[in-house]
Coordinates of C-alpha atoms in Angstrom, one line a residue:
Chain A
X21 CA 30.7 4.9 -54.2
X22 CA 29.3 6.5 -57.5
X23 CA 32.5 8.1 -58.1
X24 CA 34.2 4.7 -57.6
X25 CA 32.1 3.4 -59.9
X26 CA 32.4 5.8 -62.8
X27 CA 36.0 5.7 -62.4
X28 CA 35.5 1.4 -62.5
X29 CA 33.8 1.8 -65.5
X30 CA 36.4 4.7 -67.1
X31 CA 39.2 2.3 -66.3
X32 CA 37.5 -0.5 -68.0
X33 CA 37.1 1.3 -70.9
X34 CA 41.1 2.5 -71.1
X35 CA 41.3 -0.9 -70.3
X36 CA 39.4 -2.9 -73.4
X37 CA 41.0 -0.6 -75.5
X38 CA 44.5 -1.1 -75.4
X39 CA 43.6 -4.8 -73.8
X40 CA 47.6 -4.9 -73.7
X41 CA 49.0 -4.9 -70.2
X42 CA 51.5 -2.9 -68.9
X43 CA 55.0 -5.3 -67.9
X44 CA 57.7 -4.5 -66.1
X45 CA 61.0 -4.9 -67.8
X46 CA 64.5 -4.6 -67.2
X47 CA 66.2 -2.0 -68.4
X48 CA 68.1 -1.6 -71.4
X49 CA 66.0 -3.6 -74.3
X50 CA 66.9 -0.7 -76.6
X51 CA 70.6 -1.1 -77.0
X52 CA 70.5 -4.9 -78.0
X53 CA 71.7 -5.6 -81.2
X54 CA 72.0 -9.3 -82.8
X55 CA 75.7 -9.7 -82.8
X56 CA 77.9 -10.6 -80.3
X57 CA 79.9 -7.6 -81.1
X58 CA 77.3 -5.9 -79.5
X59 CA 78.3 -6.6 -75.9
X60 CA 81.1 -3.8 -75.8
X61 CA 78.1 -2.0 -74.8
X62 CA 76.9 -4.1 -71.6
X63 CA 80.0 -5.6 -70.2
X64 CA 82.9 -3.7 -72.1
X65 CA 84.9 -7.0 -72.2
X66 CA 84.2 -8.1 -75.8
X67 CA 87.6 -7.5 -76.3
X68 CA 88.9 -9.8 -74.1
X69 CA 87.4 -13.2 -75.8
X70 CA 86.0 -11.8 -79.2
X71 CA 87.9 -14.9 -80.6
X72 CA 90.1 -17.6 -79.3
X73 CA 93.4 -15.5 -79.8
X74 CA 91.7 -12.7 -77.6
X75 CA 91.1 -15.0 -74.6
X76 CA 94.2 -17.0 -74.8
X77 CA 95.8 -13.3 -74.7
X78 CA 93.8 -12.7 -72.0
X79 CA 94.6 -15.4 -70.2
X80 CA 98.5 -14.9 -70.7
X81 CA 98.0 -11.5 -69.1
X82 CA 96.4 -12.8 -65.6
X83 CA 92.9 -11.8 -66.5
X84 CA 90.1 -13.1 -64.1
X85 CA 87.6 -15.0 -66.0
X86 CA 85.1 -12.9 -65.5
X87 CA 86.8 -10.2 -67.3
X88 CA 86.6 -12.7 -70.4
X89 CA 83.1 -12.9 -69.8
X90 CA 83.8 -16.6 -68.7
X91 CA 84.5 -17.9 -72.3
X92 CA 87.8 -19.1 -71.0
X93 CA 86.4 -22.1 -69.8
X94 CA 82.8 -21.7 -71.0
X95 CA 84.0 -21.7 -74.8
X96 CA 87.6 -22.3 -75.4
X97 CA 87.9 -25.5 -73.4
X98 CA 86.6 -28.6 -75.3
X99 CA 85.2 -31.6 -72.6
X100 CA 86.0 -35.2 -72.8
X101 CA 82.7 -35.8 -71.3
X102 CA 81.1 -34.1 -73.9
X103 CA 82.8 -36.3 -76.7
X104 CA 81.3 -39.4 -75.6
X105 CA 77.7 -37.7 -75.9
X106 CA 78.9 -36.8 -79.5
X107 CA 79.8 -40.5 -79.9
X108 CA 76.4 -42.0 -78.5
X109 CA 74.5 -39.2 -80.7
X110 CA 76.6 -40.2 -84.1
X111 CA 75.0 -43.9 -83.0
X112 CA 71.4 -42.9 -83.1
X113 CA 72.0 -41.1 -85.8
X114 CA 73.1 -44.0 -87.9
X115 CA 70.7 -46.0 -85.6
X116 CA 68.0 -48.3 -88.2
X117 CA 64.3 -48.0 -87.1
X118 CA 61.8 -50.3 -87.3
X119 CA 61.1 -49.1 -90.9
X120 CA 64.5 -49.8 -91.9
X121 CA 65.4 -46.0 -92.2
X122 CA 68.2 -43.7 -90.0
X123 CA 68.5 -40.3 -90.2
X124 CA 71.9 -41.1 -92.0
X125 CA 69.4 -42.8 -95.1
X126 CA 68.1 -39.2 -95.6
X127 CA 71.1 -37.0 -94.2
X128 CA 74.3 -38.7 -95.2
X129 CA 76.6 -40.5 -93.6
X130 CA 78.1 -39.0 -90.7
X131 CA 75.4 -36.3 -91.8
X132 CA 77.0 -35.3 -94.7
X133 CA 74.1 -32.7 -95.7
X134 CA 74.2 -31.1 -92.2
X135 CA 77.3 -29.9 -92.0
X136 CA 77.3 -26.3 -91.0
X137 CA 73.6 -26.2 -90.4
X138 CA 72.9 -26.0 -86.4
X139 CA 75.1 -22.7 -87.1
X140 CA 72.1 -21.5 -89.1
X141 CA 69.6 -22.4 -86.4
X142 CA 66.5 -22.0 -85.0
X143 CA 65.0 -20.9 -88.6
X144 CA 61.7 -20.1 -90.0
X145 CA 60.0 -24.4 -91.1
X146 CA 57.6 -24.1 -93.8
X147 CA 56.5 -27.2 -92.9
X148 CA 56.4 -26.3 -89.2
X149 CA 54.8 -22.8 -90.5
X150 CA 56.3 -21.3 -87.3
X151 CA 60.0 -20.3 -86.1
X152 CA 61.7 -23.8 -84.6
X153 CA 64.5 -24.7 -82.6
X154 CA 66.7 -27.3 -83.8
X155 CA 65.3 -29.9 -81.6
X156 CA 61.8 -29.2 -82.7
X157 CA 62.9 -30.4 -86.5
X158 CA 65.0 -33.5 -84.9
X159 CA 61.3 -34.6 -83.5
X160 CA 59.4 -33.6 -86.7
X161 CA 61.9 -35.9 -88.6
X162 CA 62.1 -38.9 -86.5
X163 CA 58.3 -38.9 -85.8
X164 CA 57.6 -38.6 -89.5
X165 CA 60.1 -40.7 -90.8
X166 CA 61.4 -43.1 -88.3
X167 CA 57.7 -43.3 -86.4
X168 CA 59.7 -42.7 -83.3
X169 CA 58.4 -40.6 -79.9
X170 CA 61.4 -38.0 -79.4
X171 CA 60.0 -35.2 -78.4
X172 CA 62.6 -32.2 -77.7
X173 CA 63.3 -33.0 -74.0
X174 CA 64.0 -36.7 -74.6
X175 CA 67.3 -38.0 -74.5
X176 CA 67.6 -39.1 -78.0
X177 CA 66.7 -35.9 -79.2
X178 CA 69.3 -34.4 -77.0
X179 CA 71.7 -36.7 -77.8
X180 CA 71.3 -35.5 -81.8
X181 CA 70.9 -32.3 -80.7
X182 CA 74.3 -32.8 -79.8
X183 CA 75.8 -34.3 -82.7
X184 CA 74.2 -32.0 -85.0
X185 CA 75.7 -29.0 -83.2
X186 CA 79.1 -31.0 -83.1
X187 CA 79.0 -31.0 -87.3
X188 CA 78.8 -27.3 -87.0
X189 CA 81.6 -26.8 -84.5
X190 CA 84.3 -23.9 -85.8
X191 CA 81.6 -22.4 -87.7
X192 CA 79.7 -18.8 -87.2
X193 CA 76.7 -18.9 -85.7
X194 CA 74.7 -17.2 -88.5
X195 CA 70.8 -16.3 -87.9
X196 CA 69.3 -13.7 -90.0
X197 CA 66.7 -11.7 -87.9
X198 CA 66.1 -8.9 -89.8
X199 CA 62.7 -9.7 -91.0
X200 CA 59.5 -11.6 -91.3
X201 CA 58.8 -14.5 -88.5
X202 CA 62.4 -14.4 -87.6
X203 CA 62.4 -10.8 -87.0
X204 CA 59.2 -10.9 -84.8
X205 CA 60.7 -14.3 -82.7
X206 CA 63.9 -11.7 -82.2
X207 CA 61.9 -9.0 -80.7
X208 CA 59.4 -11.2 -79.0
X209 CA 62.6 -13.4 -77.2
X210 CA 64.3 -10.0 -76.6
X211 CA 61.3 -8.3 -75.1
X212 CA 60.2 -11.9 -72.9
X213 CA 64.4 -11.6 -72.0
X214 CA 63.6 -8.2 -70.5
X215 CA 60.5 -9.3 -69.0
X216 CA 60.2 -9.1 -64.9
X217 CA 58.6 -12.4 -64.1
X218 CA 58.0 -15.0 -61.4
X219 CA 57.6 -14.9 -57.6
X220 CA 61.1 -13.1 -57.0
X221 CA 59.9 -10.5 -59.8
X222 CA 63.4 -11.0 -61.7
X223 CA 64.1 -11.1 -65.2
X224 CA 66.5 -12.6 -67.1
X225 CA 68.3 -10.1 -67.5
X226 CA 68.5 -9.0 -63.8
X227 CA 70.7 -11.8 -63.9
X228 CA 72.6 -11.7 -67.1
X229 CA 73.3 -7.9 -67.3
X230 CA 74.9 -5.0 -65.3
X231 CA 76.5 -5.8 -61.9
X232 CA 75.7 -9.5 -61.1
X233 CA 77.6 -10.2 -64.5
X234 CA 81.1 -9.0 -63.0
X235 CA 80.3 -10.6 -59.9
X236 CA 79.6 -13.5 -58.2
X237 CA 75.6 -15.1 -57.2
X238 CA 77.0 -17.4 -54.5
X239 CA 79.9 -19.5 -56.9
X240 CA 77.9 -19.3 -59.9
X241 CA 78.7 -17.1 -62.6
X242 CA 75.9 -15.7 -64.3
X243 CA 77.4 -14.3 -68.0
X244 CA 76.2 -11.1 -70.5
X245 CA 73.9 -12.9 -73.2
X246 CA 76.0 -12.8 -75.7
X247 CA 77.9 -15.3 -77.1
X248 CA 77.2 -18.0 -74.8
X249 CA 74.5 -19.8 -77.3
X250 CA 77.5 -21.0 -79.5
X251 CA 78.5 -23.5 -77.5
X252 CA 75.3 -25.4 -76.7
X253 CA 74.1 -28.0 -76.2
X254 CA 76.7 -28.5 -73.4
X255 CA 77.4 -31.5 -71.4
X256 CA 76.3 -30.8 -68.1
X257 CA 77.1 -32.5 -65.0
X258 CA 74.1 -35.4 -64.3
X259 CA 71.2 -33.0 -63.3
X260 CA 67.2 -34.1 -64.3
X261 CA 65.0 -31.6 -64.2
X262 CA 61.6 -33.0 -62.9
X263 CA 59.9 -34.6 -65.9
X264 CA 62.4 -34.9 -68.1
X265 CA 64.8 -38.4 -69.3
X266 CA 67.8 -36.0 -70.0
X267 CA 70.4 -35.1 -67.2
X268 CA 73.9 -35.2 -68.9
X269 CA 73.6 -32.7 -72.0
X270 CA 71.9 -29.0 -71.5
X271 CA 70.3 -28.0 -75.0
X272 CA 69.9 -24.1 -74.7
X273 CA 66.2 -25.4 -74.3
X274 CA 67.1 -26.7 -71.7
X275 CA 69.5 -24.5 -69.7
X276 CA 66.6 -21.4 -70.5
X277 CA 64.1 -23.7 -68.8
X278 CA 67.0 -24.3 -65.6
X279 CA 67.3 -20.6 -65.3
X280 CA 63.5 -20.3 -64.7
X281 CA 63.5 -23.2 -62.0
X282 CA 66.6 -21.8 -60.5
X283 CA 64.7 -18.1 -60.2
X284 CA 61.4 -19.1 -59.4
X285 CA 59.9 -18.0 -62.6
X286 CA 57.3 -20.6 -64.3
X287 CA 59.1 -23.0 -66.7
X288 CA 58.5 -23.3 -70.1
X289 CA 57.9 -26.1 -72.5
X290 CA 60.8 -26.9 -74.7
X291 CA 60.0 -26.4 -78.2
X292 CA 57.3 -24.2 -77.3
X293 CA 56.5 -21.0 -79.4
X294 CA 58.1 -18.4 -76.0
X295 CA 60.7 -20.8 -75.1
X296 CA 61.9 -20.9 -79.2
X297 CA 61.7 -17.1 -78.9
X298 CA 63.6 -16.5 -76.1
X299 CA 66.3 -19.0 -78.3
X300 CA 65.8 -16.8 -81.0
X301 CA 67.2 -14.1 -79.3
X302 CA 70.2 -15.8 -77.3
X303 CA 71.3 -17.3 -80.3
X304 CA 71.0 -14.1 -82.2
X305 CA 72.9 -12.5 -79.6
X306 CA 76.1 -14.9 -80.8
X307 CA 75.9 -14.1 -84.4
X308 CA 79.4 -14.1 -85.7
X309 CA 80.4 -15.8 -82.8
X310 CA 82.9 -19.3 -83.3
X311 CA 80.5 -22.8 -82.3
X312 CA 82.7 -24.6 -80.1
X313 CA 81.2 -28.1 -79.3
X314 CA 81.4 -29.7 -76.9
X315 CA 81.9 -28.1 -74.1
X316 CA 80.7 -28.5 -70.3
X317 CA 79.1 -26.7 -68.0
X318 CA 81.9 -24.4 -66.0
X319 CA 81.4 -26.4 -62.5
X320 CA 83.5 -29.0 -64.1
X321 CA 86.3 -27.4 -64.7
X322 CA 88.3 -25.8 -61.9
X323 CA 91.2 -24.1 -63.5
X324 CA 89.8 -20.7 -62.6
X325 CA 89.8 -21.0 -59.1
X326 CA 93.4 -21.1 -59.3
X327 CA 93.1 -18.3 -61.8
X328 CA 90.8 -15.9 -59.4
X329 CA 92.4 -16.8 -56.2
X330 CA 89.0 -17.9 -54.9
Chain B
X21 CA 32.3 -1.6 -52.5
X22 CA 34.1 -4.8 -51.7
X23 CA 32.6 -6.3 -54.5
X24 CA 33.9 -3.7 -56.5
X25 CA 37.4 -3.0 -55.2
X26 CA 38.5 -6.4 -56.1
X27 CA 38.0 -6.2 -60.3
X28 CA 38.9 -2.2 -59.8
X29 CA 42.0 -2.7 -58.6
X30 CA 42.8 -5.3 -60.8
X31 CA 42.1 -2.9 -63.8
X32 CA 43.6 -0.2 -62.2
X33 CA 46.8 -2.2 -61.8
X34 CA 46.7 -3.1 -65.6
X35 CA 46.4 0.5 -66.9
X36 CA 48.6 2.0 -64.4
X37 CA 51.5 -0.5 -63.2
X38 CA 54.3 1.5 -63.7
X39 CA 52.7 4.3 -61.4
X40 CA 51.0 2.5 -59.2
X41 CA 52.2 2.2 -55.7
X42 CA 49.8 0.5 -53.3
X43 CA 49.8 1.2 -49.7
X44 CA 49.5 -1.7 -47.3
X45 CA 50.0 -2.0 -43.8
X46 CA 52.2 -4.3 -44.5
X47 CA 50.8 -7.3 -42.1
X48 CA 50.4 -10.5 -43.8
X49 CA 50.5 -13.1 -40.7
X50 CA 47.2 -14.6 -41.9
X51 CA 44.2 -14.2 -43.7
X52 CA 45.8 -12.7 -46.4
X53 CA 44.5 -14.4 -49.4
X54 CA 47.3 -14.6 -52.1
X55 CA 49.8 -15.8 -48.9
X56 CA 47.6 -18.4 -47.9
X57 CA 47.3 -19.9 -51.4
X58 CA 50.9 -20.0 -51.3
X59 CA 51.5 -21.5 -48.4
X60 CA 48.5 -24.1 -48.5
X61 CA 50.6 -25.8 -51.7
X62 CA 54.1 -25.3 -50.6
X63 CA 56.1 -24.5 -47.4
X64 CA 59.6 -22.8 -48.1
X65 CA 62.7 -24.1 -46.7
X66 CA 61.8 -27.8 -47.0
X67 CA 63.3 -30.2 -50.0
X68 CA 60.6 -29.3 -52.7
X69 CA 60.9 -26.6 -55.0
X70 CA 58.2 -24.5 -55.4
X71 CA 55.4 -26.2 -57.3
X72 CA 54.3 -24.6 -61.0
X73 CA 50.4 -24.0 -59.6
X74 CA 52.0 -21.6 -57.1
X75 CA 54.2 -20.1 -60.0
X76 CA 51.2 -19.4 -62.5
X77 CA 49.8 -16.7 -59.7
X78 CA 52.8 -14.2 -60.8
X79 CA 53.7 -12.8 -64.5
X80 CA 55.2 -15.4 -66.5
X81 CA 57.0 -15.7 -69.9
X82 CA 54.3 -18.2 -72.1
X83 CA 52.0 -15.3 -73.1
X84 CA 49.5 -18.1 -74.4
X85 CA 48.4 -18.4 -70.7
X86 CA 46.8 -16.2 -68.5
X87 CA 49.6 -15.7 -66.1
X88 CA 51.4 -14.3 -69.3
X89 CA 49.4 -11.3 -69.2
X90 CA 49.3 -10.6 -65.3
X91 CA 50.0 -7.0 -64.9
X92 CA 53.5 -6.8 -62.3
X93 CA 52.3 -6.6 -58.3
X94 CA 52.4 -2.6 -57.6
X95 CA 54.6 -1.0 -55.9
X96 CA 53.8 -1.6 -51.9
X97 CA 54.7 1.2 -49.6
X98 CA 54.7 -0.4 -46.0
X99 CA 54.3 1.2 -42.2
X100 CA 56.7 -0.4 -39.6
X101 CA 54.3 -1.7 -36.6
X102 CA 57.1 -1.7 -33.7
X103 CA 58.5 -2.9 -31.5
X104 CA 60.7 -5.1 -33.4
X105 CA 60.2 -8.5 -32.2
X106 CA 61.3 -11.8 -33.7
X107 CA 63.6 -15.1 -33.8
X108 CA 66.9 -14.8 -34.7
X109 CA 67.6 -18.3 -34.9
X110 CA 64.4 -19.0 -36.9
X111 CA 65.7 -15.6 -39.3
X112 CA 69.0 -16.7 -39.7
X113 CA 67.3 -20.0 -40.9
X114 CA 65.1 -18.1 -44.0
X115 CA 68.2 -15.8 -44.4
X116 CA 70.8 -18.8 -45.3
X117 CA 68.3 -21.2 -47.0
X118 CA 67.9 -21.2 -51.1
X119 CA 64.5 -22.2 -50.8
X120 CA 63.3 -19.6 -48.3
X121 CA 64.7 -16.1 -48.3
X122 CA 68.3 -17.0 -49.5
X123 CA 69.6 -13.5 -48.5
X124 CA 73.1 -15.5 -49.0
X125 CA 72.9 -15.2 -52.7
X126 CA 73.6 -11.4 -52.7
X127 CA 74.8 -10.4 -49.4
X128 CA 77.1 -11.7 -46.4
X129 CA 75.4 -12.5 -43.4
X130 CA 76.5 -12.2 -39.8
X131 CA 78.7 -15.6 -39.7
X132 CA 78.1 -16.0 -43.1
X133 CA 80.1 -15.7 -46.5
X134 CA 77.8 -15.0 -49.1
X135 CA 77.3 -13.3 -51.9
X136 CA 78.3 -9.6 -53.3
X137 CA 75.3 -8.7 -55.3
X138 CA 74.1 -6.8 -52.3
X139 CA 76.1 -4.8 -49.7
X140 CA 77.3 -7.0 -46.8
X141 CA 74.9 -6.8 -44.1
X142 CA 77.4 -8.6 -41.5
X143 CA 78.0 -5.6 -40.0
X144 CA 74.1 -4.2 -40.5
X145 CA 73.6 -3.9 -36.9
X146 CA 76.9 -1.1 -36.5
X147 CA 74.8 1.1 -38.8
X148 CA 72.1 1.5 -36.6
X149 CA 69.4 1.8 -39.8
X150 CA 66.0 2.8 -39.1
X151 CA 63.5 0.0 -38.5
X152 CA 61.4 1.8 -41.0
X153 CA 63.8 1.8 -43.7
X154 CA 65.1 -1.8 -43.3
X155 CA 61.5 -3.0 -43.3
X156 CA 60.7 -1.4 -46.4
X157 CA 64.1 -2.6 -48.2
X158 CA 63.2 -6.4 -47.6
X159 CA 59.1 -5.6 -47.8
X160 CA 59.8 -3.6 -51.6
X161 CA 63.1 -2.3 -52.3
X162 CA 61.3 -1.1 -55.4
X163 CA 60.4 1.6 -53.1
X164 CA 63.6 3.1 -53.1
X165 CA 65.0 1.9 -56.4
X166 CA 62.9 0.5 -59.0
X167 CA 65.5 -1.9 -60.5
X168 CA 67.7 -3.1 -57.7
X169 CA 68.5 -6.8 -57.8
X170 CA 66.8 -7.9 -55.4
X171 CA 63.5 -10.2 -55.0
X172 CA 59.6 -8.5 -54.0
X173 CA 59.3 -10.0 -50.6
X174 CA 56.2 -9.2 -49.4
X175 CA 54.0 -7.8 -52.0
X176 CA 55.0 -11.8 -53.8
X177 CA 54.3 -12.8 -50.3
X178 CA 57.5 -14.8 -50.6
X179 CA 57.9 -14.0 -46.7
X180 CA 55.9 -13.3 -44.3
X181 CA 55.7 -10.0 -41.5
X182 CA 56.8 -12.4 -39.2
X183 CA 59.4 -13.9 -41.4
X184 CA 60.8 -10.6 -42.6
X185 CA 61.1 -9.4 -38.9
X186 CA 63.0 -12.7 -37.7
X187 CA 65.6 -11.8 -40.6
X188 CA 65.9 -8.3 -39.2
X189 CA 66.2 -9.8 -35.9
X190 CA 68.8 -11.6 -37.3
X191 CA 70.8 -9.0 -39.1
X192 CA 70.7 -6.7 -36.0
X193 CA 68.7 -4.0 -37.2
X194 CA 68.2 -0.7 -35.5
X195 CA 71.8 -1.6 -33.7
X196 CA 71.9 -3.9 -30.7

């Protein structure tokens, strides 16, 4: 009992002093860079779909998706669906408030000024004084200068999510995480990627590297990390999630939060400082990597089957 | 020393998760606290997905809340209490549903195509495994293998004793 006690008392101490717990995490945090290049060392297939030539090669050769990573149909193949989202968000866009105002007054017409800009996304806001996803700016602006309620899981907001993405399609995705906030979002995203959490005790990663990445979780087709953030927001085949007015287009927000629900892990708030992070990260993972928007989520599309003889 | 034990082990657990590894006998059929929590707000297998107040027991990502810093459950090493008894039907129910043990996603089942994550287990009952060493795979396969793919059953009381043996039933263990 006394023993018990000191030893209580000596593991409090350790305790209070480094008051930082101990998680689990995958393995494998340490040979992440932030470029998509960086996946010839997790899946080997970079290769195969490091550009559009590469998986159209790929393709002519008989590859099985998941040798491409699943950008065949992930990436390379716009969706008509997906245009008509781009069409309704080009309407809000230009869409007057009560004030009088669009984003269009400020931005340009057919958002001129943003061309090029989700590429560059999520960024450090003075304004915001914290790292913020693209969707966290469309509801700063059209609170602040259209007094409207979009918050970043709204449909309006996802909507211009999408049409802000779509004047970036073709370009880069170009993040610079090398230092400051940006830096520390990076390691923060990358290190909550790695993270073992939830009632299965799985972390992101369980799913999106090593084995389960060449192979199939029941028909799904869970991908390496990298890349995949250049071609969101995707439309997505109608699917709410509890609580939210979206269900047609999946902002990486979005899809970050499904993969918690879908692995019993807590879900995050959208915009919020861990789920931005964890953005951060993905999106950094797909620097250098082509935008291509928009796209749709891979159910849609059934080409493969044929492809993989499943 | 039960008032103690409780905040002890929970320190204990934070400065030593990695190396901790827990004994239990492995019997959680009731009165087991964290279990019944769980299943006072949610029964698996039904239409509902698990509810968030259940969720913010485990780790989670949001670090701004306290489940962010909740150290990982240890390590549980687990007796096997025979005879094997248990419901085959009722196991091949957990086994195939996504909202209950959803063995399916990683392995084929007797009867059942599934997924590859996992070896097939639709020939388990040919192998003749050890009742020991089947328990322990589903109770914590991080006893063998700390980063197999595969979820914490019992120490996240996701199943129960009971639960884990119908699914053994089910798979044929210790050969038929």
């Amino acid at each position: 009992m006394n023993r018990l006690l000191q030893l209580g008392l000596l593991l409090t101490l350790v305790a209070t002093v480094h008051a930082q717990v101990q998680h689990d995490f995958w393995p494998g945090r340490e040979r992440v860079i932030p470029h998509v290049s960086g996946d010839e060392m997790w899946s080997g297939t970079y290769k195969n779909w490091k550009d559009s030539e590469a998986v159209k090669k790929s393709m002519a050769a008989g590859m099985m998706s998941r040798d491409i990573n699943f950008k065949d149909f992930r990436w390379l193949e716009k969706s008509f669906d997906g245009e008509l989202k781009v069409d309704m968000g080009r309407e809000v866009f230009h869409r007057k408030s009560s004030n009088g105002r669009s984003c269009a007054t400020c931005h340009g017409e057919n958002g001129e000024k943003l061309k090029g800009w989700y590429a560059t996304q999520p960024r450090f806001s003075a304004k915001a004084n914290r790292v913020i996803v693209a969707a966290t700016q469309i509801s700063i602006c059209a609170k602040e200068h259209l007094s409207e309620d979009w918050p970043e899981n709204t449909r309006n907001n996802s909507l211009l999510d999408m049409y802000l993405a779509y004047l970036s399609d073709g370009r880069d995705v170009d993040i610079d995480v090398t230092s400051g906030p940006m830096k520390e979002a990076y390691e923060k995203g990358r290190d909550l990627f790695f993270k073992r959490t939830g009632h299965f005790h799985f972390a992101c990663a369980s799913c999106h590297t090593g084995v389960t990445t060449q192979s199939y979780l029941r028909g799904q087709r869970p991908s390496t990390f990298f890349g995949d953030a250049a071609h969101y927001p995707i439309y997505h085949f109608p699917y709410r999630l509890p609580g939210d007015d979206v269900e047609d287009i999946f902002t990486l927000q979005h899809q970050i939060k499904s993969c918690q629900m879908l692995s019993r892990m807590l879900p995050g708030v959208e915009g919020s400082r861990t789920l931005t992070a964890i953005e951060v990260f993905l999106k950094a993972s797909a620097n250098g990597y082509k935008m291509s928007i928009p796209t749709q989520e891979y159910n849609m599309s059934t080409g493969y089957l044929l492809r993989d003889g499943l | 020393m039960r008032q103690f034990a409780k905040p002890l082990l929970a320190v204990a657990a934070i400065c030593t998760a990695a190396a901790a590894q827990a004994q239990t006998a492995g019997s959680i059929s009731g009165g087991d606290e964290m279990l019944d929590r769980i299943r006072a707000k949610w029964q698996p297998g039904g239409a509902e997905m698990i509810p968030q107040d259940v969720l913010t027991m485990f780790p989670c990502h949001d670090e701004e809340l306290p489940c962010g810093k909740i150290p990982p459950p240890p390590v549980e090493r687990v007796t096997f209490d025979g005879p094997l008894q248990g419901d085959a039907k009722r196991g091949e129910a957990i086994a195939t549903n996504v909202r209950y043990g959803n063995c399916i996603a990683c392995h084929i089942l007797p009867g059942h195509e599934g997924g590859t994550i996992g070896p097939s287990l639709s020939e388990y009952s040919k192998r003749g495994m050890p009742l020991e060493y089947t328990y322990q795979r589903i109770w914590d396969v991080r006893a063998f293998n700390p980063y197999a793919f595969m979820p914490v059953y019992g120490p996240n009381r996701v199943l129960t004793d009971q639960e884990i043996r119908d699914v053994m039933v089910f798979i044929g263990t210790g050969g038929k």
